[in-house]
N, CA, C and O atoms as a CHARMM CRD file, in Angstrom:
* protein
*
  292
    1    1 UNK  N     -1.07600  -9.59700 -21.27300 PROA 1      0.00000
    2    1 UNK  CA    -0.27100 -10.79300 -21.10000 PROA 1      0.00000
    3    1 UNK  C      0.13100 -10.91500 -19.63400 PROA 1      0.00000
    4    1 UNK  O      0.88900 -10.06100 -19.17400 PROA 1      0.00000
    5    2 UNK  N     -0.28900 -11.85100 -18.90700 PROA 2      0.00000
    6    2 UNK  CA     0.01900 -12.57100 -17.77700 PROA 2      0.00000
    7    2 UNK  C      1.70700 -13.24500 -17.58600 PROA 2      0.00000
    8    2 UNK  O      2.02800 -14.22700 -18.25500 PROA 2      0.00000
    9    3 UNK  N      2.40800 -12.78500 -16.89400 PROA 3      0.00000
   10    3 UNK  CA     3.48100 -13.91600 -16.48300 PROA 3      0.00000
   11    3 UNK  C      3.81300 -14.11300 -15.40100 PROA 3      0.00000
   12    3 UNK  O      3.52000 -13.05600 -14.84300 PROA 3      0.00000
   13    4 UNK  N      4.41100 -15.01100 -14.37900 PROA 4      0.00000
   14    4 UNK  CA     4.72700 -15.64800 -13.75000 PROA 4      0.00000
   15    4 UNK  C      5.92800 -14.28800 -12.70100 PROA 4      0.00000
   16    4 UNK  O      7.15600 -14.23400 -12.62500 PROA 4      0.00000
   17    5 UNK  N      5.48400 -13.92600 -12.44400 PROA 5      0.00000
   18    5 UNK  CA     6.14700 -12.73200 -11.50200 PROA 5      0.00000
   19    5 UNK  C      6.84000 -12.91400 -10.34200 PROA 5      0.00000
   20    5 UNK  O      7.73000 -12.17500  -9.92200 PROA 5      0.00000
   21    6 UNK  N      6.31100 -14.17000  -9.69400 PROA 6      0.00000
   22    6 UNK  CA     6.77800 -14.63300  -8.21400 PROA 6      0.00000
   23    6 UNK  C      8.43300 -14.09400  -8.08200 PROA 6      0.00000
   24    6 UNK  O      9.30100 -14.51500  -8.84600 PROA 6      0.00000
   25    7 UNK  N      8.70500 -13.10100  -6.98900 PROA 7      0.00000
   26    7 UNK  CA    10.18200 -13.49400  -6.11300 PROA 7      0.00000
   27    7 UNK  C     10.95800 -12.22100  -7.58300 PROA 7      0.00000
   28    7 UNK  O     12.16000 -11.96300  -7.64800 PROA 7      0.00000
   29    8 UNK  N     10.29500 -11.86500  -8.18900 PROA 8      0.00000
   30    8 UNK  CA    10.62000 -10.42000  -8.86400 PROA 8      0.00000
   31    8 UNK  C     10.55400  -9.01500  -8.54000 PROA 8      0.00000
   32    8 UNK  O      9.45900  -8.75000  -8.04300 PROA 8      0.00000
   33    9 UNK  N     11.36500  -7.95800  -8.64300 PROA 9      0.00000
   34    9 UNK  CA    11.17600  -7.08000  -8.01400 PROA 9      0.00000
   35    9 UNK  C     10.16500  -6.24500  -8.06700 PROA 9      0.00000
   36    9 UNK  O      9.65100  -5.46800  -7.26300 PROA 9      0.00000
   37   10 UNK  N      9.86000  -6.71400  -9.78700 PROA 10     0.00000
   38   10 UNK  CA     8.37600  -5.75400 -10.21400 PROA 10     0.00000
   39   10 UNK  C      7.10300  -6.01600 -10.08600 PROA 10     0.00000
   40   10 UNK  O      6.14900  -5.60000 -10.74300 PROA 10     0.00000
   41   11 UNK  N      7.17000  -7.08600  -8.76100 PROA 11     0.00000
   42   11 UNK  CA     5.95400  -7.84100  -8.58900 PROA 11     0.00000
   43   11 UNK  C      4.69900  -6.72100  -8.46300 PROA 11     0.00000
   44   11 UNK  O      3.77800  -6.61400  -9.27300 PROA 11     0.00000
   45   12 UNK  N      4.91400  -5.82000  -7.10300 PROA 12     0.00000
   46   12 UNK  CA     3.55000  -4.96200  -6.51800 PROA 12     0.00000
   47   12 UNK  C      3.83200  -3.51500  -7.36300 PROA 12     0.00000
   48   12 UNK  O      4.90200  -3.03700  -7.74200 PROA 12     0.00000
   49   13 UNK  N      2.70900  -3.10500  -7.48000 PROA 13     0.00000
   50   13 UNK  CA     2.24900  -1.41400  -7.58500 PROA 13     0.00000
   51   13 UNK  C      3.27500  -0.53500  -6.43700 PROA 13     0.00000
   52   13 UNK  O      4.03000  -1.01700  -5.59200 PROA 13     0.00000
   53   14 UNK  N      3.10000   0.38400  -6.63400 PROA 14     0.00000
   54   14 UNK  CA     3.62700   1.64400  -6.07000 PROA 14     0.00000
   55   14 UNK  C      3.21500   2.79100  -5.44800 PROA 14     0.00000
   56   14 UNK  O      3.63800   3.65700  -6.21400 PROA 14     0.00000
   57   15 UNK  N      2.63700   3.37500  -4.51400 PROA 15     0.00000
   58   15 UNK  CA     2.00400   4.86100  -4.91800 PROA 15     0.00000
   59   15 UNK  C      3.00400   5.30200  -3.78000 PROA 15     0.00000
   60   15 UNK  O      3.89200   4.76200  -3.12100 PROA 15     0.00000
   61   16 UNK  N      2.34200   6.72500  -3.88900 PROA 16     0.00000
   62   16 UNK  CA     2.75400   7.79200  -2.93400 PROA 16     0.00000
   63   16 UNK  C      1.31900   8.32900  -1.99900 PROA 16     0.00000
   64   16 UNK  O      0.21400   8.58300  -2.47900 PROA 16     0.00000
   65   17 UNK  N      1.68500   8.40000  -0.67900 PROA 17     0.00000
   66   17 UNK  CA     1.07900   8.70000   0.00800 PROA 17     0.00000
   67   17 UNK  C      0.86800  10.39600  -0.17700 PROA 17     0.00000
   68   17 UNK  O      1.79300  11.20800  -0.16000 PROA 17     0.00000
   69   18 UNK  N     -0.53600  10.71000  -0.35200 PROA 18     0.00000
   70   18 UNK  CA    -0.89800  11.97200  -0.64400 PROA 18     0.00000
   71   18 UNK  C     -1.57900  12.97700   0.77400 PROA 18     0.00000
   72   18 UNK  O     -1.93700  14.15400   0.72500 PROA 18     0.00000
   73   19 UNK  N     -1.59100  12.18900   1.78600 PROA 19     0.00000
   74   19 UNK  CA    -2.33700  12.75600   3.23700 PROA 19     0.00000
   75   19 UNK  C     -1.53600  11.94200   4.48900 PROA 19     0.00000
   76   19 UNK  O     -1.21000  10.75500   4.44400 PROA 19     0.00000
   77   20 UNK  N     -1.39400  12.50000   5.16800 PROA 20     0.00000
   78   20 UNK  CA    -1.13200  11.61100   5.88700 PROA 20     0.00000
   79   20 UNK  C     -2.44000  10.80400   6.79000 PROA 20     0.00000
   80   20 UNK  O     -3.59700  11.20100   6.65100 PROA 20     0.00000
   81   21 UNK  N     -2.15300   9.81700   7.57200 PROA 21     0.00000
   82   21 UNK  CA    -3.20300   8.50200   7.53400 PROA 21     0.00000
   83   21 UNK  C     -3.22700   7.75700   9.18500 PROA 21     0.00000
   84   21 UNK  O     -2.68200   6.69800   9.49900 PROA 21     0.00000
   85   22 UNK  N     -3.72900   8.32900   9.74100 PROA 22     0.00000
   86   22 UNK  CA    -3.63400   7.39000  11.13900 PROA 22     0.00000
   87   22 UNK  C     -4.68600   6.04400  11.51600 PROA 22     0.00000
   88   22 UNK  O     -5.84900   6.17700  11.89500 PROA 22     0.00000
   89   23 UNK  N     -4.03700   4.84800  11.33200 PROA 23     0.00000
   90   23 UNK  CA    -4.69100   4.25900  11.34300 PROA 23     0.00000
   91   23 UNK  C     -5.50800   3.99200  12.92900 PROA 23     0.00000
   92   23 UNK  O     -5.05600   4.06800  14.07100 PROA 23     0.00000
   93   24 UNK  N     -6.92300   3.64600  12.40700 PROA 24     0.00000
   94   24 UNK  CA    -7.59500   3.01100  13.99300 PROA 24     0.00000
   95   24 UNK  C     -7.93400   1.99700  14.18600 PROA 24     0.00000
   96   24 UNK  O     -8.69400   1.76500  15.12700 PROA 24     0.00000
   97   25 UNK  N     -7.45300   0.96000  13.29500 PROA 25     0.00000
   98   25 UNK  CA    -7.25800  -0.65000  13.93900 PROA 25     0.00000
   99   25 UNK  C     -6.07000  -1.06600  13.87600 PROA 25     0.00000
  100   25 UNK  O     -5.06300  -0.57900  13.36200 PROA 25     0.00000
  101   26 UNK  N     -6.26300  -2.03600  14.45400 PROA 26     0.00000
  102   26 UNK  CA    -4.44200  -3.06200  14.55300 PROA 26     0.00000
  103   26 UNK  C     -4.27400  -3.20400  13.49200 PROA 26     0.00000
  104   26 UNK  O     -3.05700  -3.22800  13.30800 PROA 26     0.00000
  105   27 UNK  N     -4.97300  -3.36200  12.30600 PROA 27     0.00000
  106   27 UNK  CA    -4.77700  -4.16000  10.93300 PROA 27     0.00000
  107   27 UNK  C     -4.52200  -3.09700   9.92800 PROA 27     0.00000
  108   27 UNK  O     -4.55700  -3.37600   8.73000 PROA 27     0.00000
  109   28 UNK  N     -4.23600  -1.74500  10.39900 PROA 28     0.00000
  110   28 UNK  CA    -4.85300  -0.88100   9.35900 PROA 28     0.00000
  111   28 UNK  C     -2.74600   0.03500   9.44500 PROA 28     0.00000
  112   28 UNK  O     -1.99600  -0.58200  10.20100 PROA 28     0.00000
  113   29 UNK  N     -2.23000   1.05300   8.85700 PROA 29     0.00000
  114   29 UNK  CA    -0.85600   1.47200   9.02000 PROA 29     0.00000
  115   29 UNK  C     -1.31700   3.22900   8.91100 PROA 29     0.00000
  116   29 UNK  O     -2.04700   4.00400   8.29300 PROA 29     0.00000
  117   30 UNK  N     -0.35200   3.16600   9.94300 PROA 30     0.00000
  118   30 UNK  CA    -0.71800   5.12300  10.06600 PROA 30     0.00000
  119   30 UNK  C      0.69900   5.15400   8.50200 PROA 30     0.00000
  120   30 UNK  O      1.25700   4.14100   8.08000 PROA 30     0.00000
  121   31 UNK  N      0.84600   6.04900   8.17300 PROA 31     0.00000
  122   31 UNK  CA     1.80700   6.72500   7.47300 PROA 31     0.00000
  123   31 UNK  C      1.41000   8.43600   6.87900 PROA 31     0.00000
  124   31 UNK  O      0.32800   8.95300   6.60000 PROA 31     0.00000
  125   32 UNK  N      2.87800   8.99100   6.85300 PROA 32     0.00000
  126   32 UNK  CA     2.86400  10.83300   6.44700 PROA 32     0.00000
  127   32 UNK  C      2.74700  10.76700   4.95700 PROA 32     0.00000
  128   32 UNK  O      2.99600   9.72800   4.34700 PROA 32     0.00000
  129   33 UNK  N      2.37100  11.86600   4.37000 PROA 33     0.00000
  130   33 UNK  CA     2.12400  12.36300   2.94100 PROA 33     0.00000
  131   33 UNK  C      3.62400  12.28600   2.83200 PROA 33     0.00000
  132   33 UNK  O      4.46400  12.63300   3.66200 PROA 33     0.00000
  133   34 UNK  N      3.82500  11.63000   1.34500 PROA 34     0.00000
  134   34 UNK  CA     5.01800  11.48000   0.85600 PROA 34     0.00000
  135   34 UNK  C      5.58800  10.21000   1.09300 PROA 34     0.00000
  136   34 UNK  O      6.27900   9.81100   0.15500 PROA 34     0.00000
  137   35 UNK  N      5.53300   9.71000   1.74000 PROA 35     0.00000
  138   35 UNK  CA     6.06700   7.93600   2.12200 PROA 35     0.00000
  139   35 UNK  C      5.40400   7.18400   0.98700 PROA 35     0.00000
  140   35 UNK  O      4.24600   7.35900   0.60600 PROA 35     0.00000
  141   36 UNK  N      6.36600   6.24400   0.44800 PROA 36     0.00000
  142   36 UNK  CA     5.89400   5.53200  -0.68100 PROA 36     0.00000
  143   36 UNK  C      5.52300   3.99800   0.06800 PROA 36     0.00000
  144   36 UNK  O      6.14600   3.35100   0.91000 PROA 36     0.00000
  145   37 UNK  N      4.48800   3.79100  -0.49600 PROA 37     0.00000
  146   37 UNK  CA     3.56700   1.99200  -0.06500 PROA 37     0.00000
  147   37 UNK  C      3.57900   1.21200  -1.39400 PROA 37     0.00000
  148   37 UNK  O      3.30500   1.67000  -2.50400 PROA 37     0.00000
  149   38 UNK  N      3.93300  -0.01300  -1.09600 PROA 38     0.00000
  150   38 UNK  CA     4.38900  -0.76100  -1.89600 PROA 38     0.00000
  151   38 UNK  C      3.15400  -2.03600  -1.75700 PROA 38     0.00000
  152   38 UNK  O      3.23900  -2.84300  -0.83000 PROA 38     0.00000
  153   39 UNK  N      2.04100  -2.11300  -2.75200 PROA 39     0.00000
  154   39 UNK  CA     0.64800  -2.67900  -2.55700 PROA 39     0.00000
  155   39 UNK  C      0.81000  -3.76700  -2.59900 PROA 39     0.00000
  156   39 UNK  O      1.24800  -4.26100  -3.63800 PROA 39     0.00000
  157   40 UNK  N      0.47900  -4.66800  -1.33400 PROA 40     0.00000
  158   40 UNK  CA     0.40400  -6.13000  -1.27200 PROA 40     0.00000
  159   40 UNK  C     -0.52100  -6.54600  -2.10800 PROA 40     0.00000
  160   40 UNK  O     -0.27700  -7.30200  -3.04900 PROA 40     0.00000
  161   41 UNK  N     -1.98900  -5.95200  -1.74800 PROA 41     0.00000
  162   41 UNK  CA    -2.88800  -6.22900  -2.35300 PROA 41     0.00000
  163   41 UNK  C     -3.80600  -5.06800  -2.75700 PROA 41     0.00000
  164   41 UNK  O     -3.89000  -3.96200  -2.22300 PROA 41     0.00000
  165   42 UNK  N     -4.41400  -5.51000  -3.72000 PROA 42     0.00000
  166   42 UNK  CA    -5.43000  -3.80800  -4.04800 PROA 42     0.00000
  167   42 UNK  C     -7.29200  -3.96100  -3.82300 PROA 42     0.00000
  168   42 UNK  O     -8.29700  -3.26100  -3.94600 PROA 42     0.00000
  169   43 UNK  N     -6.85900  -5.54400  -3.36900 PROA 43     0.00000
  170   43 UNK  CA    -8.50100  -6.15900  -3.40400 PROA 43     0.00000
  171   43 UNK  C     -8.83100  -6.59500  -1.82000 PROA 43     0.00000
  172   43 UNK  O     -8.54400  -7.69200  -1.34200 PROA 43     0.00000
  173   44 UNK  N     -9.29700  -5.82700  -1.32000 PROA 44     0.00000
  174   44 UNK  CA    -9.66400  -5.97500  -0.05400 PROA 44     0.00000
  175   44 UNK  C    -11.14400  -6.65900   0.63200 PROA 44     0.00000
  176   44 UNK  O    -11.71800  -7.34100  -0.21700 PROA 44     0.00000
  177   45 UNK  N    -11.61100  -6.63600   1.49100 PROA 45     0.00000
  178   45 UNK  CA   -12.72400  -6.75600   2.04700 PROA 45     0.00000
  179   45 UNK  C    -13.81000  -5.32200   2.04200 PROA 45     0.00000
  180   45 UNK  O    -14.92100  -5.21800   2.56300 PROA 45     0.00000
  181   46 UNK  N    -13.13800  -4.45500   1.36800 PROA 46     0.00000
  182   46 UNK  CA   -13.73300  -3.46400   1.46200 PROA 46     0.00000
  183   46 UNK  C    -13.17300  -2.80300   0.03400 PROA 46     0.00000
  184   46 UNK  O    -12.02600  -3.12800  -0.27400 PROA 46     0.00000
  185   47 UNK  N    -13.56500  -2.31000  -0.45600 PROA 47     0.00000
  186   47 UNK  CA   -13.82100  -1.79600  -2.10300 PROA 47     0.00000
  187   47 UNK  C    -12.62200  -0.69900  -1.89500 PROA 47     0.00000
  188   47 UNK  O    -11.77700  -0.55500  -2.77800 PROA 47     0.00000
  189   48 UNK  N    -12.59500  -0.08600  -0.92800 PROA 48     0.00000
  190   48 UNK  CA   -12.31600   1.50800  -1.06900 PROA 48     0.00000
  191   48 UNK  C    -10.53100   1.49900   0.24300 PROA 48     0.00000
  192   48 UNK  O     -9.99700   2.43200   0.84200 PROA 48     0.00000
  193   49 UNK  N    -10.18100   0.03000   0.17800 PROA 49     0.00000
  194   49 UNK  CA    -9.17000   0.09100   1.13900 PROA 49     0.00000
  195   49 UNK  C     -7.98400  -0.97100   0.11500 PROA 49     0.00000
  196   49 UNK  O     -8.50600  -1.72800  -0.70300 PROA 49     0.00000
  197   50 UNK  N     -6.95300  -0.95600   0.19600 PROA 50     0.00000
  198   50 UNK  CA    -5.75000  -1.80800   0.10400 PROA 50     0.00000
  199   50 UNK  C     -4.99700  -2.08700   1.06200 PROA 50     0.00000
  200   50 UNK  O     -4.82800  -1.48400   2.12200 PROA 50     0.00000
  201   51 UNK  N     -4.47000  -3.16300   0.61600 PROA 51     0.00000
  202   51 UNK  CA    -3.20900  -4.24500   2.23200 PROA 51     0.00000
  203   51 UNK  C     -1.93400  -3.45600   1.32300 PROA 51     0.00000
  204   51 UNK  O     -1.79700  -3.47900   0.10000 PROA 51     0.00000
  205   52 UNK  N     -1.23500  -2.89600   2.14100 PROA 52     0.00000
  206   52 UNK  CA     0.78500  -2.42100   1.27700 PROA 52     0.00000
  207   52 UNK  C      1.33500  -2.64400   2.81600 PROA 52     0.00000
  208   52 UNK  O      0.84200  -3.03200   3.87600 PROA 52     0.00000
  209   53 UNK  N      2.65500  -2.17700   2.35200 PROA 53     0.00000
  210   53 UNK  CA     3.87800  -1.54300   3.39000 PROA 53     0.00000
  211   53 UNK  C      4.42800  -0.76400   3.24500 PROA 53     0.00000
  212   53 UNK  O      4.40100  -0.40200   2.06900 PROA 53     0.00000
  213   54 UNK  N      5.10500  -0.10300   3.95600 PROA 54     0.00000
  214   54 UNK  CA     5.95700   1.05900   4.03300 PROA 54     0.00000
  215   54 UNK  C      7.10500   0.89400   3.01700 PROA 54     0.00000
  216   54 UNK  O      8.06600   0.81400   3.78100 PROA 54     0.00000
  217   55 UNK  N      7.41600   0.83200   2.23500 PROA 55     0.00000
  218   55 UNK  CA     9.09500   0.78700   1.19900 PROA 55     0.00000
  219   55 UNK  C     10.10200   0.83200   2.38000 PROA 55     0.00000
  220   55 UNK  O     10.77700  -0.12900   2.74700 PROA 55     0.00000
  221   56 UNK  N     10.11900   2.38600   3.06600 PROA 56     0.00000
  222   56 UNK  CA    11.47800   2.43000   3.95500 PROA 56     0.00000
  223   56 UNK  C     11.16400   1.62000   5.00600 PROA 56     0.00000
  224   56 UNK  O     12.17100   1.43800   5.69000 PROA 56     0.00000
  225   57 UNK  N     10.35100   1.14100   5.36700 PROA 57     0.00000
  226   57 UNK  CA     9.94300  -0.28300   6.68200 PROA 57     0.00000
  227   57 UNK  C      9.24400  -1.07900   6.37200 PROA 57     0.00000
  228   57 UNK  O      8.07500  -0.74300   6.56200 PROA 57     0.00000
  229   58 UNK  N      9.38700  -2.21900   5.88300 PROA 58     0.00000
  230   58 UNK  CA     8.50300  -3.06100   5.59900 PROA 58     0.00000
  231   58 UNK  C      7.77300  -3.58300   6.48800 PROA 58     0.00000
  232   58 UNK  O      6.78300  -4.22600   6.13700 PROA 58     0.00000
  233   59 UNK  N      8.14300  -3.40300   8.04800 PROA 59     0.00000
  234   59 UNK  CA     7.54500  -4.16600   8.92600 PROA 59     0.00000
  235   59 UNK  C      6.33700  -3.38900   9.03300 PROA 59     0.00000
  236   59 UNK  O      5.24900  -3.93000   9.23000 PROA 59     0.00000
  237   60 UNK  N      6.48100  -2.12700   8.91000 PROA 60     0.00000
  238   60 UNK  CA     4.71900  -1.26400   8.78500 PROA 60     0.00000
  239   60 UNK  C      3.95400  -1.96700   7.60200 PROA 60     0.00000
  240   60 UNK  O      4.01700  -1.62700   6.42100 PROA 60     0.00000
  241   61 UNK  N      3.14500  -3.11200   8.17700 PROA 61     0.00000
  242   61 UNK  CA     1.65500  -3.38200   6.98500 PROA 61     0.00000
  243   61 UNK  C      0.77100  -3.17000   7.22500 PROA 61     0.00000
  244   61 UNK  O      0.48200  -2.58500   8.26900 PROA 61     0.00000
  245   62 UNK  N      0.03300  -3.51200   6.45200 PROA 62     0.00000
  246   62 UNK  CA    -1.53700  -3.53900   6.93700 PROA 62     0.00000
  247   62 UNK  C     -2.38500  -2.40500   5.51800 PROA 62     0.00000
  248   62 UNK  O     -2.05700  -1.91600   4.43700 PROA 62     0.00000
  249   63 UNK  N     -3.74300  -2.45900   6.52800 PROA 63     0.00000
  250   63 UNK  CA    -4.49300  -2.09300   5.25700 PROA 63     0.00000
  251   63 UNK  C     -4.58400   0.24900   5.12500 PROA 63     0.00000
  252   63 UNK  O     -4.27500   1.16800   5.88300 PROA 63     0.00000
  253   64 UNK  N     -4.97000   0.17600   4.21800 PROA 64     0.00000
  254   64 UNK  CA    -5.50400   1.71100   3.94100 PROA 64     0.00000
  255   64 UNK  C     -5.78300   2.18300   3.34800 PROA 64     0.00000
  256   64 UNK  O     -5.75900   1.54600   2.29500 PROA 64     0.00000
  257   65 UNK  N     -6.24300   3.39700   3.18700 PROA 65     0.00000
  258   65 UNK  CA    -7.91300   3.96200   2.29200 PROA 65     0.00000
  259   65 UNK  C     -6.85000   4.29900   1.15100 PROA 65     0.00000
  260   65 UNK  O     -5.74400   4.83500   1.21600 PROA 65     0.00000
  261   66 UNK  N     -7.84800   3.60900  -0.29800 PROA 66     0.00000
  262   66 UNK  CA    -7.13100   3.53200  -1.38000 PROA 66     0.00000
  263   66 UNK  C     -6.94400   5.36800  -1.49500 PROA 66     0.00000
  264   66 UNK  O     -5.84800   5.88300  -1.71500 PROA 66     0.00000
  265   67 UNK  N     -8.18500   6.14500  -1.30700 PROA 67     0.00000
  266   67 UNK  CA    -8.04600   7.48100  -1.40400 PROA 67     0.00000
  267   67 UNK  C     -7.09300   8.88300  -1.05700 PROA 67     0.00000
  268   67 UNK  O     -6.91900  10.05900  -1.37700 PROA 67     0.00000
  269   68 UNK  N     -6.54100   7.59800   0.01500 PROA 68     0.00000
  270   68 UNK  CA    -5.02400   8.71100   0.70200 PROA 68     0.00000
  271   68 UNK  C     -3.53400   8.68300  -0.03000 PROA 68     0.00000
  272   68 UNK  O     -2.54300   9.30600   0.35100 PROA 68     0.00000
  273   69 UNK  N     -3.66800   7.46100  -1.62200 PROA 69     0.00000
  274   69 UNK  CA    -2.80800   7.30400  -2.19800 PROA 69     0.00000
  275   69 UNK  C     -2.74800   7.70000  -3.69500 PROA 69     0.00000
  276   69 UNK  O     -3.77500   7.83300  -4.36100 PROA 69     0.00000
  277   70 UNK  N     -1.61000   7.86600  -4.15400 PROA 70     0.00000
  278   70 UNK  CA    -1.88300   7.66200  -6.11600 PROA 70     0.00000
  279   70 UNK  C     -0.84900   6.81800  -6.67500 PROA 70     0.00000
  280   70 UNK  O      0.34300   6.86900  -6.37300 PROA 70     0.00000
  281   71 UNK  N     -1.38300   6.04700  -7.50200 PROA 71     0.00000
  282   71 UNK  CA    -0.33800   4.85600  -8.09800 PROA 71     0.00000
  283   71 UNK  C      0.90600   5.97200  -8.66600 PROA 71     0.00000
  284   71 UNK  O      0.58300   7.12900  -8.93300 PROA 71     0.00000
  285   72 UNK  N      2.16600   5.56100  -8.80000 PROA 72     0.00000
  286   72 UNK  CA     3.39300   6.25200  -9.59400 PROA 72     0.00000
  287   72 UNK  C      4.11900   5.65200 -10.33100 PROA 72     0.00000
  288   72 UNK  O      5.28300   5.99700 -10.53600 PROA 72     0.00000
  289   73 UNK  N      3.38500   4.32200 -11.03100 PROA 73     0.00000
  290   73 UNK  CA     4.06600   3.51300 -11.72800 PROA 73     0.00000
  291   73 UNK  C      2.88300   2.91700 -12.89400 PROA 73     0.00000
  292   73 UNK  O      3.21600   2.09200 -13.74500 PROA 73     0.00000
């Protein structure tokens, strides 16, 4: 069942960062093992990457390797 989620808190996924992650493009977010990312998107231009942010900074976005994370929700 589909509903209308907009402007809810339970909109995005969750994980925990399992490695830490330095990103090497502008578009991409370094973050440490243990920092939780809050998934903008899980469908990328690339199969094996997601768009999130940082929970404790939201201003950190951008994309990263689905593999450095695990959903916790």
């Amino acid at each position: 069942k589909i509903h209308d989620s907009h402007g809810s808190p339970g909109k995005f996924r969750r994980c925990l960062a399992l490695y830490d992650c330095d990103a090497d493009q502008s578009d991409e977010i370094s973050f440490k093992a243990g920092e939780i990312i809050t998934v903008i998107n899980e469908v990328t231009n690339d199969d094996d990457w997601m768009e999130g942010m940082i929970e404790s900074d939201p201003s950190r976005r951008g994309l990263f390797p689905a593999i450095f994370v695990q959903f916790i929700e």
